[in-house]
Structure formats: structure tokens, C-alpha cells
Amino acid sequence: MVFIGSDHGGFELKEKIKEFLEEKGVEFEDMGCFSPDSVDYPDIAKSVALKVASSNAKGILICGTGIGMSIAANKVKGVRCALCHDAYTAEFARRHNDANIIAFGGRTTGLEVAKQMVEIFLNTPFDGGRHERRVKKIMELEEI
Ligand code: RB5
């Protein structure tokens, strides 16, 4: 299960990524926004982050740059949101950081790169091993 959300800056790309998920047979829930009208990205980041934090699901967040969405989502306990720009960052967000949400920019990322990142993000497992200890240390920062 994938929870997907965007603000107006990511709306157009979100709609295309939803088509891609449908083609791939990936079950998803759209947490908004539902039109290109201006909204506040922290509201959408919160909706997706809360769903991901309370389940084993993954999330996809898209705003103009992906920056605001990633900053906001990472405030929610249990979330590891990675701002990605290409196949390499998407792959290592999973392999090394066990990211459970991917963020990217609707104004900075082309459709083909976005589709490639989503595919990699959804299908790449966490490497574990030494990265387990490091991710655990990240999660301990939530207690400060
Ligand atoms: C909205 O104009 C823009 O600020 C937002 O989409 C995002 O890029 C913020 O980080």
C-alpha cells in the first residue's frame, strides 16, 4: 500500500505518478491535494506521514521542490522521508536509510526520472547490517 500526496506545485506530477502506479498494479491512496489550487504542503505531508508512521506502508510526497514536504514529513515520529533526485538517491534511500517516504519536486523532476525513482523506491529492500545501527541512531534522535 502506498500513500501519495502533493501540494499544487506537485499536483500535475502526482496525477501522472498515480497513472503509473495503476499501470504497475500498485494499490495507493491519494491524500490530496485534489486540484491545482494553492494549498499548504505541511497539511498534506502530515496526512501521508501519519498513515506511513502507523503502518508498514510507504509514502510519496511531491511539492515544488520536494524540500518542504520532506522537512515537514520528517517531523512525524517514525518517518524517514528522503528527498531524491535520481535513481541513485532513490536506491540508496532504501538500501542505506530504510526511507519509508520518498519526496521529490514537481518543478524540478521530469516524469521519466520520477517514475524510475518510484519504481526503485518501492522495490528496493533495506540492506540492514551496519545500516541497521545507523538508522536506529536516527530514530533515537526523535527522543531529544
Ligand atoms: C509552493 O509554491 C512551494 O513553496 C512548495 O511547493 C514547495 O516547493 C516547498 O518546499
mmCIF file of C-alpha atoms in Angstrom, residues 32-127:
data_model
loop_
_atom_site.group_PDB
_atom_site.id
_atom_site.type_symbol
_atom_site.label_atom_id
_atom_site.label_comp_id
_atom_site.label_asym_id
_atom_site.label_seq_id
_atom_site.Cartn_x
_atom_site.Cartn_y
_atom_site.Cartn_z
ATOM 1 C CA GLY A 32 -4.623 15.197 -1.715
ATOM 2 C CA CYS A 33 -4.475 17.786 -2.999
ATOM 3 C CA PHE A 34 -7.282 17.201 -5.465
ATOM 4 C CA SER A 35 -6.955 20.251 -7.728
ATOM 5 C CA PRO A 36 -4.173 22.620 -8.827
ATOM 6 C CA ASP A 37 -5.466 25.240 -6.362
ATOM 7 C CA SER A 38 -2.941 26.514 -3.821
ATOM 8 C CA VAL A 39 -2.683 24.544 -0.561
ATOM 9 C CA ASP A 40 -0.174 24.374 2.309
ATOM 10 C CA TYR A 41 2.243 21.461 1.842
ATOM 11 C CA PRO A 42 2.641 20.703 5.600
ATOM 12 C CA ASP A 43 -1.039 19.692 5.741
ATOM 13 C CA ILE A 44 -0.566 17.081 3.025
ATOM 14 C CA ALA A 45 2.803 15.945 4.409
ATOM 15 C CA LYS A 46 1.113 15.405 7.782
ATOM 16 C CA SER A 47 -1.683 13.252 6.289
ATOM 17 C CA VAL A 48 0.727 10.991 4.403
ATOM 18 C CA ALA A 49 3.288 10.869 7.252
ATOM 19 C CA LEU A 50 0.697 9.816 9.847
ATOM 20 C CA LYS A 51 -0.531 6.978 7.601
ATOM 21 C CA VAL A 52 3.012 5.762 6.957
ATOM 22 C CA ALA A 53 4.083 6.061 10.610
ATOM 23 C CA SER A 54 1.160 3.909 11.751
ATOM 24 C CA SER A 55 1.599 1.124 9.168
ATOM 25 C CA ASN A 56 4.142 -0.687 7.037
ATOM 26 C CA ALA A 57 3.069 1.340 4.032
ATOM 27 C CA LYS A 58 5.315 3.596 2.002
ATOM 28 C CA GLY A 59 4.639 7.187 1.000
ATOM 29 C CA ILE A 60 5.248 9.507 -1.933
ATOM 30 C CA LEU A 61 5.223 13.286 -1.418
ATOM 31 C CA ILE A 62 5.574 15.876 -4.172
ATOM 32 C CA CYS A 63 5.731 19.650 -3.827
ATOM 33 C CA GLY A 64 7.507 22.226 -5.989
ATOM 34 C CA THR A 65 10.991 21.126 -4.928
ATOM 35 C CA GLY A 66 10.274 18.239 -2.538
ATOM 36 C CA ILE A 67 12.066 20.208 0.182
ATOM 37 C CA GLY A 68 9.083 21.466 2.175
ATOM 38 C CA MET A 69 7.375 18.086 2.038
ATOM 39 C CA SER A 70 10.481 16.254 3.258
ATOM 40 C CA ILE A 71 11.136 18.711 6.096
ATOM 41 C CA ALA A 72 7.511 18.509 7.254
ATOM 42 C CA ALA A 73 7.149 14.715 6.949
ATOM 43 C CA ASN A 74 10.349 14.124 8.929
ATOM 44 C CA LYS A 75 8.801 15.890 11.946
ATOM 45 C CA VAL A 76 6.424 12.953 12.384
ATOM 46 C CA LYS A 77 7.730 10.180 14.635
ATOM 47 C CA GLY A 78 8.563 7.008 12.723
ATOM 48 C CA VAL A 79 9.009 8.724 9.380
ATOM 49 C CA ARG A 80 12.194 8.641 7.338
ATOM 50 C CA CYS A 81 11.458 10.808 4.335
ATOM 51 C CA ALA A 82 14.173 11.065 1.681
ATOM 52 C CA LEU A 83 14.311 13.897 -0.821
ATOM 53 C CA CYS A 84 15.505 12.186 -4.001
ATOM 54 C CA HIS A 85 16.613 13.465 -7.363
ATOM 55 C CA ASP A 86 17.561 10.417 -9.404
ATOM 56 C CA ALA A 87 17.719 6.626 -9.496
ATOM 57 C CA TYR A 88 20.859 6.538 -7.343
ATOM 58 C CA THR A 89 19.435 8.613 -4.479
ATOM 59 C CA ALA A 90 16.166 6.623 -4.591
ATOM 60 C CA GLU A 91 18.068 3.331 -4.441
ATOM 61 C CA PHE A 92 20.250 4.339 -1.508
ATOM 62 C CA ALA A 93 17.388 5.989 0.362
ATOM 63 C CA ARG A 94 16.054 2.436 0.658
ATOM 64 C CA ARG A 95 19.274 0.425 0.900
ATOM 65 C CA HIS A 96 21.085 2.560 3.466
ATOM 66 C CA ASN A 97 18.442 4.767 5.111
ATOM 67 C CA ASP A 98 15.375 2.482 5.081
ATOM 68 C CA ALA A 99 13.360 5.518 3.971
ATOM 69 C CA ASN A 100 9.623 4.968 4.180
ATOM 70 C CA ILE A 101 8.640 8.109 2.253
ATOM 71 C CA ILE A 102 10.174 9.471 -0.938
ATOM 72 C CA ALA A 103 9.857 13.185 -1.713
ATOM 73 C CA PHE A 104 10.647 14.921 -4.968
ATOM 74 C CA GLY A 105 9.874 18.112 -6.797
ATOM 75 C CA GLY A 106 7.154 18.577 -9.363
ATOM 76 C CA ARG A 107 9.010 21.622 -10.672
ATOM 77 C CA THR A 108 12.450 20.026 -10.620
ATOM 78 C CA THR A 109 11.887 16.406 -11.678
ATOM 79 C CA GLY A 110 10.927 15.099 -15.103
ATOM 80 C CA LEU A 111 8.240 12.437 -15.413
ATOM 81 C CA GLU A 112 10.552 9.635 -16.571
ATOM 82 C CA VAL A 113 13.017 10.229 -13.731
ATOM 83 C CA ALA A 114 10.118 10.393 -11.249
ATOM 84 C CA LYS A 115 8.713 7.078 -12.490
ATOM 85 C CA GLN A 116 12.155 5.473 -12.297
ATOM 86 C CA MET A 117 12.610 6.731 -8.713
ATOM 87 C CA VAL A 118 9.189 5.485 -7.629
ATOM 88 C CA GLU A 119 9.780 2.052 -9.119
ATOM 89 C CA ILE A 120 13.166 1.739 -7.422
ATOM 90 C CA PHE A 121 11.895 3.139 -4.134
ATOM 91 C CA LEU A 122 9.007 0.669 -3.977
ATOM 92 C CA ASN A 123 11.058 -2.379 -4.944
ATOM 93 C CA THR A 124 14.421 -1.971 -3.215
ATOM 94 C CA PRO A 125 14.876 -3.605 0.197
ATOM 95 C CA PHE A 126 16.850 -2.188 3.134
ATOM 96 C CA ASP A 127 20.411 -3.582 3.247
#
